XYZ file of C-alpha atoms in Angstrom:
505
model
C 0.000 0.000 0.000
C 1.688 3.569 -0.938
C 2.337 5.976 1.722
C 0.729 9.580 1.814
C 4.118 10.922 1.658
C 5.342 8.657 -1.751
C 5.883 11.151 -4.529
C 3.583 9.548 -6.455
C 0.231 9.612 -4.532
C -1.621 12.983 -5.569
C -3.352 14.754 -2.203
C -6.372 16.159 -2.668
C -6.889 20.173 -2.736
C -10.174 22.196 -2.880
C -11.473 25.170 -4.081
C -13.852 27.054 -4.034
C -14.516 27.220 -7.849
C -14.629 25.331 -10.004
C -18.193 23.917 -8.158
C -18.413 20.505 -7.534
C -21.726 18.642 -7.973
C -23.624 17.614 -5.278
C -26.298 14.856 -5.171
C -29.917 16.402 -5.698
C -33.374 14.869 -7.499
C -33.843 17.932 -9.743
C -32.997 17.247 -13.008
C -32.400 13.739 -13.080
C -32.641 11.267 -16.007
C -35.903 10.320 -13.941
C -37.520 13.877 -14.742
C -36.048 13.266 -18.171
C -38.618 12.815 -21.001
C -37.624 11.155 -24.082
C -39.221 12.328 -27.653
C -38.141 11.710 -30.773
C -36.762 15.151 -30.753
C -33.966 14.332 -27.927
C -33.618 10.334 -28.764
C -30.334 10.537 -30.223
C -28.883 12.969 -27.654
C -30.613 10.830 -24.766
C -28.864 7.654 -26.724
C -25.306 9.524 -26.361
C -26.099 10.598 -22.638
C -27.121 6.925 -21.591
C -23.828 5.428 -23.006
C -21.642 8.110 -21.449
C -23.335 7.385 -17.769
C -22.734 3.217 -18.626
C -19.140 3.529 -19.665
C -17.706 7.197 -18.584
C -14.437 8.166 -19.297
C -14.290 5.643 -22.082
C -15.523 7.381 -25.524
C -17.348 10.169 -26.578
C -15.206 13.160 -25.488
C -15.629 15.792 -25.307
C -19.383 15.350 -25.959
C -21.362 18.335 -27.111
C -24.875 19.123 -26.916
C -26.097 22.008 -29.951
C -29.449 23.311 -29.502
C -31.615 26.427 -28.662
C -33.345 27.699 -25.878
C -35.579 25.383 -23.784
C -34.500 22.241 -25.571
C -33.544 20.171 -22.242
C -29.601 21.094 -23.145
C -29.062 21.988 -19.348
C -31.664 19.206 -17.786
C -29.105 16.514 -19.780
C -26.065 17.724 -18.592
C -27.090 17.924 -15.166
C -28.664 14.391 -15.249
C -25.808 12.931 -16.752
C -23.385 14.735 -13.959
C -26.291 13.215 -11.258
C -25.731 9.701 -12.810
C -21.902 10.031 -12.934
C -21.826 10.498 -8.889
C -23.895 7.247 -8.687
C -21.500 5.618 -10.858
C -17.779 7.160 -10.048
C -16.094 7.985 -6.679
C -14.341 11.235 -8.384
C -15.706 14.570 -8.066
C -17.961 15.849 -10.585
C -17.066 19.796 -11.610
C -19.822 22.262 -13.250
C -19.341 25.600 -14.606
C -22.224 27.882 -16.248
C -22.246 30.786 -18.900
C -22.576 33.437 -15.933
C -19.115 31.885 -14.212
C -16.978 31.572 -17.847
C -15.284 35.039 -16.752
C -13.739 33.182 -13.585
C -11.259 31.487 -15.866
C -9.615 34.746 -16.155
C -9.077 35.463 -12.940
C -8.402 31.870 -11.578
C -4.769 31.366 -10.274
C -3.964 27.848 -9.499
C -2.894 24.587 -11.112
C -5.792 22.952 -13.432
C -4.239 19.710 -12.949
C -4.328 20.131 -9.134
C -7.954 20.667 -9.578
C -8.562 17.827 -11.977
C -6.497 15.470 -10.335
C -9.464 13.403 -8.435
C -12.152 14.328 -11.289
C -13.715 12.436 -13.251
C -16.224 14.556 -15.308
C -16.478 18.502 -16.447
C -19.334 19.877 -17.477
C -19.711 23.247 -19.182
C -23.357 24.690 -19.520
C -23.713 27.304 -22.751
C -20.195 27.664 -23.273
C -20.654 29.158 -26.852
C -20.739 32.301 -24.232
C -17.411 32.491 -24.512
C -16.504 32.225 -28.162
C -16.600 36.092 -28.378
C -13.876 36.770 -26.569
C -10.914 35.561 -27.780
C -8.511 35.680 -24.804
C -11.402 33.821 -22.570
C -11.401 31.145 -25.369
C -8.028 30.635 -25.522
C -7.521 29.565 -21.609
C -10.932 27.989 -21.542
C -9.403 25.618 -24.037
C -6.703 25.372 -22.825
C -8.393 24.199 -19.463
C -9.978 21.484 -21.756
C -7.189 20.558 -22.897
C -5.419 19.707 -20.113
C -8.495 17.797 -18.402
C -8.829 15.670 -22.126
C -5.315 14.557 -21.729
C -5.870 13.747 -17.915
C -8.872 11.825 -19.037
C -11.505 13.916 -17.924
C -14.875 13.523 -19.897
C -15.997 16.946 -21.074
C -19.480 17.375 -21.251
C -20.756 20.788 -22.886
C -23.758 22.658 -24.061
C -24.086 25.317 -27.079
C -26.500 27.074 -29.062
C -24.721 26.955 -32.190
C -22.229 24.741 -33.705
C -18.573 24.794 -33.202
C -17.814 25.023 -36.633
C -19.326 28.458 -36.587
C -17.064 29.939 -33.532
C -14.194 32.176 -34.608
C -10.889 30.576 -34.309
C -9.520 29.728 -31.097
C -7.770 27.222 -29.053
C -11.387 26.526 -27.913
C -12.904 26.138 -31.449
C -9.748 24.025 -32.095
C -10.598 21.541 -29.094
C -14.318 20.832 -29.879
C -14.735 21.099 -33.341
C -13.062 17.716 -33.246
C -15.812 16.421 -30.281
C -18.795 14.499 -31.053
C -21.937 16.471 -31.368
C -25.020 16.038 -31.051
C -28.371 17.934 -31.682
C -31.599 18.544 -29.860
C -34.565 20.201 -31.587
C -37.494 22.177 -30.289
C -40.079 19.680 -29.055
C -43.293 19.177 -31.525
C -46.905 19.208 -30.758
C -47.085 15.746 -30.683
C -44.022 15.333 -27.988
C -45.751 18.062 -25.624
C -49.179 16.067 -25.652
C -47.194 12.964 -24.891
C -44.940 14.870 -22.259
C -48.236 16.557 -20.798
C -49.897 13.068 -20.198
C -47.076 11.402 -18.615
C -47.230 14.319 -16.191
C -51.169 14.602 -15.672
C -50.917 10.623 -14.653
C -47.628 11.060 -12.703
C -49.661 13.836 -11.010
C -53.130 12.023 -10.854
C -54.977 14.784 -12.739
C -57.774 13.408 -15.612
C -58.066 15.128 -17.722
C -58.803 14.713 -21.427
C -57.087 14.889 -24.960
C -58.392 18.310 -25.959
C -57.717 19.788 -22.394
C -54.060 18.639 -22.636
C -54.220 20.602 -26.304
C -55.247 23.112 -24.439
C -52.329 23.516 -21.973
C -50.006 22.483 -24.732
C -50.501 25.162 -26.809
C -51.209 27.925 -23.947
C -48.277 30.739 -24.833
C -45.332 29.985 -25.962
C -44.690 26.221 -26.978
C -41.946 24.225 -24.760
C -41.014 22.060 -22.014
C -41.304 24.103 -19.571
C -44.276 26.380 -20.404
C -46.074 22.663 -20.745
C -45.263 21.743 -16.923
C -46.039 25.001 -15.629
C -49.590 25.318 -17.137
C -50.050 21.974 -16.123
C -49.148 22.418 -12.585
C -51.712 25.801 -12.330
C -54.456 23.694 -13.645
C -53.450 21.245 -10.640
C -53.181 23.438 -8.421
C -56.787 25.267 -9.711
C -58.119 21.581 -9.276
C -56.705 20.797 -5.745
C -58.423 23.939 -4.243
C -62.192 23.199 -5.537
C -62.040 25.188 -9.329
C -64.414 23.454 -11.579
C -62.925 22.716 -15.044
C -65.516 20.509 -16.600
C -64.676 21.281 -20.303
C -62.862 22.610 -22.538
C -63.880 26.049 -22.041
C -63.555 26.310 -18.266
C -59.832 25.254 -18.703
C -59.233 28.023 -21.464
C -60.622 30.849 -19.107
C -58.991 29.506 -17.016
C -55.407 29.675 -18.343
C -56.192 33.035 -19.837
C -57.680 34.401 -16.473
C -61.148 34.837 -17.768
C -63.753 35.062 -15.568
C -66.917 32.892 -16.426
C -70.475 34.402 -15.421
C -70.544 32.177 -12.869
C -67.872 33.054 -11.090
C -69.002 36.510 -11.230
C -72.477 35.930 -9.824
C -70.861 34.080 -6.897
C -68.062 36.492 -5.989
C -71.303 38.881 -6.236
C -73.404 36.849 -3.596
C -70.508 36.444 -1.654
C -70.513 40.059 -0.874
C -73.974 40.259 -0.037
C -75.402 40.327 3.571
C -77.840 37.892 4.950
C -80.686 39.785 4.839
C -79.961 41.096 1.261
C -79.592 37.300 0.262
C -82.918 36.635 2.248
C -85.000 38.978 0.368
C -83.596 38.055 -3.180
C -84.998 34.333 -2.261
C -88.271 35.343 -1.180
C -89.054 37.498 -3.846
C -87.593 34.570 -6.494
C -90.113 32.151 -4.620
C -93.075 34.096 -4.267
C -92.931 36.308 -8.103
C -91.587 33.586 -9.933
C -92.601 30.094 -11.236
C -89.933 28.845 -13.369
C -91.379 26.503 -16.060
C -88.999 24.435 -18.791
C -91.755 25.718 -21.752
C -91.603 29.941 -20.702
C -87.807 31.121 -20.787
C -86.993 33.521 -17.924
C -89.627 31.817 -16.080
C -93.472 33.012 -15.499
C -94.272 36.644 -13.423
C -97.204 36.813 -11.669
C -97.958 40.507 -12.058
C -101.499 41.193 -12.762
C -104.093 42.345 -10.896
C -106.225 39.237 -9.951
C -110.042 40.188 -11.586
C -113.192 40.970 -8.893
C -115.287 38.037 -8.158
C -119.096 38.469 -8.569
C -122.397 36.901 -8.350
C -122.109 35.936 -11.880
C -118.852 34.796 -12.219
C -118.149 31.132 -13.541
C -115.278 29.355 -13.664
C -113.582 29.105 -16.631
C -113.727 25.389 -17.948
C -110.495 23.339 -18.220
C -109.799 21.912 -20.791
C -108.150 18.394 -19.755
C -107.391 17.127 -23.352
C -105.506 19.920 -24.467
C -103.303 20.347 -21.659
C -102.881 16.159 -21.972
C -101.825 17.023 -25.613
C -99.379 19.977 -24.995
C -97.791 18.023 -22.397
C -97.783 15.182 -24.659
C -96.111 17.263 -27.515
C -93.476 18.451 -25.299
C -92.887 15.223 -24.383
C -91.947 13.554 -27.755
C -90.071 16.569 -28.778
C -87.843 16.327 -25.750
C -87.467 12.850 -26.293
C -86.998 13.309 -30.705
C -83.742 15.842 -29.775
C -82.268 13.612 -27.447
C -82.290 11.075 -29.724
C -80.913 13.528 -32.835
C -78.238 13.961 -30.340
C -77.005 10.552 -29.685
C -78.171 9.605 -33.702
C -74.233 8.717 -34.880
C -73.148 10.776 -38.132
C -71.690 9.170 -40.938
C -68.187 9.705 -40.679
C -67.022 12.631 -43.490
C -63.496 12.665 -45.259
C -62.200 15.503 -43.325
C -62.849 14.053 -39.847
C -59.509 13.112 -37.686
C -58.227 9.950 -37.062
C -59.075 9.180 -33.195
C -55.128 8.855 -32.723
C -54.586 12.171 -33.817
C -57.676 13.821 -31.817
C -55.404 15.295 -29.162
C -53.524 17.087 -31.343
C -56.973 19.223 -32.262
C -58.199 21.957 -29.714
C -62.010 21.673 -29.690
C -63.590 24.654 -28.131
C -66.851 25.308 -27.535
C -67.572 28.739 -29.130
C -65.787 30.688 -31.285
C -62.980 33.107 -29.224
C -62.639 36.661 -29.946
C -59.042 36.128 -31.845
C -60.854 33.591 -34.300
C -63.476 35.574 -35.360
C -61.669 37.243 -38.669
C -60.288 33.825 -39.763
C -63.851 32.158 -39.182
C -65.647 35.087 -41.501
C -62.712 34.867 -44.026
C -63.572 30.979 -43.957
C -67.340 31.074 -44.309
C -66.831 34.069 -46.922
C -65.362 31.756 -49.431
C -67.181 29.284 -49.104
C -70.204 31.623 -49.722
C -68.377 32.810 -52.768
C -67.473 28.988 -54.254
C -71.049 28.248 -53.573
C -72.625 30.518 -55.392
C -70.344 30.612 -58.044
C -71.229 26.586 -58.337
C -75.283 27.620 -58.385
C -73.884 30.163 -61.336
C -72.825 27.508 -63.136
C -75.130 24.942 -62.369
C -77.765 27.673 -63.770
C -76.295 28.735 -66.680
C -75.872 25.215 -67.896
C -79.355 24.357 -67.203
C -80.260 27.803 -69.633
C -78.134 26.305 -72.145
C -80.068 22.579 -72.037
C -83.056 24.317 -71.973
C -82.629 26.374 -74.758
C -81.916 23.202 -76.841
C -84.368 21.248 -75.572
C -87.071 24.319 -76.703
C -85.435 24.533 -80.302
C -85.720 20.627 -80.834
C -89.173 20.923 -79.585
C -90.244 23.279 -81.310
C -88.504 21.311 -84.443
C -90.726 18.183 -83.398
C -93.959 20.500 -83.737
C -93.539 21.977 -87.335
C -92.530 18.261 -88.442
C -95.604 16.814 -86.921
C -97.926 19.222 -88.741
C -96.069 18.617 -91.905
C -96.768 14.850 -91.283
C -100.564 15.372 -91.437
C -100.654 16.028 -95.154
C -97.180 15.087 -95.903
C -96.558 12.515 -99.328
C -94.390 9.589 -99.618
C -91.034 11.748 -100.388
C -92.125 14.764 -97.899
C -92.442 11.395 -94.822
C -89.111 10.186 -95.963
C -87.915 13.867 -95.572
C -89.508 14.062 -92.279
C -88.218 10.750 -90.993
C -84.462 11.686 -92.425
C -84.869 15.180 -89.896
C -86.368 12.951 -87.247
C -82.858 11.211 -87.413
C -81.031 14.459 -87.270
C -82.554 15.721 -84.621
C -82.481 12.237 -82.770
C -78.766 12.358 -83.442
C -78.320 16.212 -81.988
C -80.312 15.034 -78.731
C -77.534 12.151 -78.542
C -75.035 14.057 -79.770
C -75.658 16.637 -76.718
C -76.427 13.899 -74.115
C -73.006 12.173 -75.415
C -71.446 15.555 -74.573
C -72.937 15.749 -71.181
C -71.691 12.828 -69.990
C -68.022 13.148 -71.123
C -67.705 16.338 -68.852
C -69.098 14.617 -66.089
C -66.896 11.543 -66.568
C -63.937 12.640 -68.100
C -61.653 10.156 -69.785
C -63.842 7.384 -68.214
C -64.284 4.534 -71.215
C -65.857 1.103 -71.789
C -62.154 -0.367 -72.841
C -60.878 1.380 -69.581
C -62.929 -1.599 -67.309
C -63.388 -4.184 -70.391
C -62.488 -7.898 -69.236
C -62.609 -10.355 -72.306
C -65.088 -13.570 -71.159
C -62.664 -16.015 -72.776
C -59.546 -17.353 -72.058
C -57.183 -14.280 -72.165
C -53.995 -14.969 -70.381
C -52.051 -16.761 -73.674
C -48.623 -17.124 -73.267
C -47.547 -14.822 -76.464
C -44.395 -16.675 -76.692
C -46.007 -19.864 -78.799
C -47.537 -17.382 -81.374
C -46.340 -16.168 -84.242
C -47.406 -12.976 -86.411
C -48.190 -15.206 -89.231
C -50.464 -17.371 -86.922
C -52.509 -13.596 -86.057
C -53.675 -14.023 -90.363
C -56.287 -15.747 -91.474
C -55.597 -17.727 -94.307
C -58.540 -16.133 -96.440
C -57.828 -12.601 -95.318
C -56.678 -10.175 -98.052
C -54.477 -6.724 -96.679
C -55.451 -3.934 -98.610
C -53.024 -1.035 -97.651
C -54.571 2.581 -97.351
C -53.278 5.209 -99.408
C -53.347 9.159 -98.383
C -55.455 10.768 -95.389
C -59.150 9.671 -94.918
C -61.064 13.002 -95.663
C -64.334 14.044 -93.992
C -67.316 13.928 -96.490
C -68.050 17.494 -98.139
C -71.907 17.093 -97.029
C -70.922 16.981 -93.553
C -72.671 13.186 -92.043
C -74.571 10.998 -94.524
C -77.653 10.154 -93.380
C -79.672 7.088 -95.042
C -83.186 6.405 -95.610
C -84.918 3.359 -95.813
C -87.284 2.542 -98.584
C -90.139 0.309 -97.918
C -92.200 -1.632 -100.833
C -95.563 -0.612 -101.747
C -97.592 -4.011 -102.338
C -100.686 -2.913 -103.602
C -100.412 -0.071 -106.570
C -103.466 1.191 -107.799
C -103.745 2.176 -111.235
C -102.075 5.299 -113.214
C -99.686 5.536 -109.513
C -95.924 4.472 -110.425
C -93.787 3.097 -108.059
């Protein structure tokens, strides 16, 4: 066993700065929430606490305000006490201008160290003479295998050059990225259950995206609404929680802070006169006043006659409406194309009324969809003109040619029946149209399936086997030209049997 006195045993001296870390439960790797947004840094962190001084140094951590770059290096420094029996040093980006000023032997001070871990040191890039001992400092506690662990909002390779710049643009990096909306709803569950607080998906969107969106904004909105929910404050819905967070007072609230304030006898008086003026009744709104001057009774008076049945049937009425809009209520919807997938409900805020921000983008909304509408009942009515119009004109065509076939001959019917076919084809013709805009390059061949055996392996045929034997190719010469008449129309002929005399056929 050495002695204390043998030159080589190395006695240990404090300071009082550098800090060394001490063992607390804030900002442990138990706090720590992994996302896909921090897995890769979290990966780095884990294997650095399993096998310290052993790889991955100096280990760097880029990334911007409230990313968890701190929360990580102080969880990895609270593992690394667990783990090592060496001291564990930390310096922040308020105690970088220290170095200056510090006098003694770094190697002194990392003599029984194990880790160093520098929070925001990209604080220091600036000035040059700070960057020069600061990496020097590294320097010496790299090559007295000391893991470095440090923090930075940008990337090394962006520092002016420095001894600093030097040492870590060599280190491994790693980066950690603003936290999503989907990270923050998971985040903001694992705390409401951690934390025994139900509450549901489009609350937790709620206090997700309440200010500005981040780890910590997340937790603190959560713990209010705990704390709102520990001393008695109703948050039933959606609504109550996003008066809540915004400090809105709800009428309610108002009315009872109101009563509150009121004296006994004040509150006495507003009962009886609720009691005795007022019959509240489901059918009247505001309830029923009883304010009239009740009539003189005389020797003639009669009593009015009630009439059972209709009161039977009112009630009756009221009844089966109550009962029809429950039922339209629970009635399930057909589900539409732009409904969200129940995994991705959380992510959508439902409130319950329109809030005052909203109110331009809801009338910019509803505007053009008022516009598109109408401009699709434009359309629609314009094309229904159009068929109409053509509909009248072959009507009216149809007319004239029946009261030319009252007294029509032989050649004036086959005249007749040749326009009857030229109208017959315009109606088709415009029908044929029709349905081409609606179903655009929609054909028969497009769906055809052939009823006989189909799939032929085309490697047994030949071309020549394609040709029947009797079949004669004829090649075509020029361009096919349209007919100068425009469509040939034919007309058939039919026999006369009987002629009578002095009529030729």
């Amino acid at each position: 066993e050495k002695s204390l006195h043998h030159h080589s045993t190395h006695i240990p001296v404090s300071y009082d700065w550098p800090r060394s870390l001490v063992v607390n439960n804030h900002n442990t790797f138990k706090t720590w929430f992994t996302v896909s947004e921090n897995k890769r840094a979290t990966q780095l962190a884990e294997q650095v606490v399993d096998n310290p001084q052993q790889g991955l140094n100096p280990l760097i951590f880029v990334g911007e305000s409230d990313t968890g770059k701190s929360h990580l290096l102080q969880a990895i420094g609270q593992a690394a006490l667990l783990t090592c029996k060496q001291d564990v040093y930390t310096i922040h980006r308020d105690e970088l201008n220290k170095i200056m000023s510090f006098d003694h032997s770094w190697s002194d001070v990392f003599a029984h160290a194990s880790m160093l871990i520098i929070d925001d040191i990209d604080a220091a890039v600036d000035d040059e003479a700070m960057a020069n001992i600061l990496g020097n400092v590294i320097d010496t506690a790299l090559n007295m295998n000391v893991h470095i662990i440090v923090s930075s909002r940008s990337m090394p390779d962006n520092w002016p050059a420095s001894k600093l710049w030097d040492i870590l643009r060599s280190g491994v990096r790693t980066i950690l990225s603003q936290p999503g909306a989907g990270s923050l709803m998971s985040y903001a569950r694992n705390l409401a259950v951690n934390k025994s607080v139900v509450l549901t998906d489009e609350q937790l969107a709620l206090i997700v995206t309440h200010g500005e969106m981040g780890w910590r904004a997340t937790k603190n909105s959560l713990t209010k609404v705990e704390n709102a929910i520990n001393n008695g404050v109703e948050l039933l819905d959606n609504s109550d929680v996003y008066n809540f967070l915004n400090d809105i007072q709800s009428e309610s609230v108002t009315a009872e802070t109101i009563r509150a304030s009121e004296s006994v006898e004040d509150v006495a008086d507003r009962l009886i006169k609720s009691v005795v003026d007022v019959v509240y009744s489901e059918q009247q709104l505001g309830g029923i006043e009883f304010n009239t001057t009740l009539p003189e009774l005389s020797d003639d008076y009669e009593v009015p006659e009630l009439l059972t049945d209709q009161l039977i049937r009112s009630d009756t009425e009221f009844i089966e409406s109550q009962i029809q809009s429950k039922l339209d209520n629970i009635t399930p919807v057909a589900p539409s194309v732009i409904d969200v997938n129940d995994r991705d409900k959380h992510l959508v805020a439902k409130m319950t009324r329109i809030v005052q921000r909203d109110h331009a983008k809801a009338a910019e909304i509803l505007t053009d969809l008022d516009m598109g509408i109408d401009e699709q009942f434009s359309q629609s009515n314009y094309q229904i003109a159009s068929e109409t119009d053509v509909l009248v004109k072959l009507e009216a065509k149809l007319l004239k040619l029946a009261e030319r076939t009252a007294g029509a001959s032989v050649e004036g019917l086959i005249e007749i029946a040749d326009e009857l076919r030229s109208l017959e084809h315009d109606l088709i013709t415009a029908g044929a149209n029709k349905l081409d805009t609606d179903q655009g390059n929609n054909h028969e061949l497009d769906s055809y399936v052939p009823s006989n055996d189909w799939n032929i392996d085309d490697s047994e045929i030949a071309p020549e086997d394609l040709v029947a034997e009797s079949s004669i190719m004829i090649p075509i010469e020029g361009v096919l030209e349209p007919h100068p008449e425009g469509v040939i129309r034919t007309a058939t002929l039919t026999p006369v049997t009987n002629i009578t005399s002095g009529e030729e056929e």
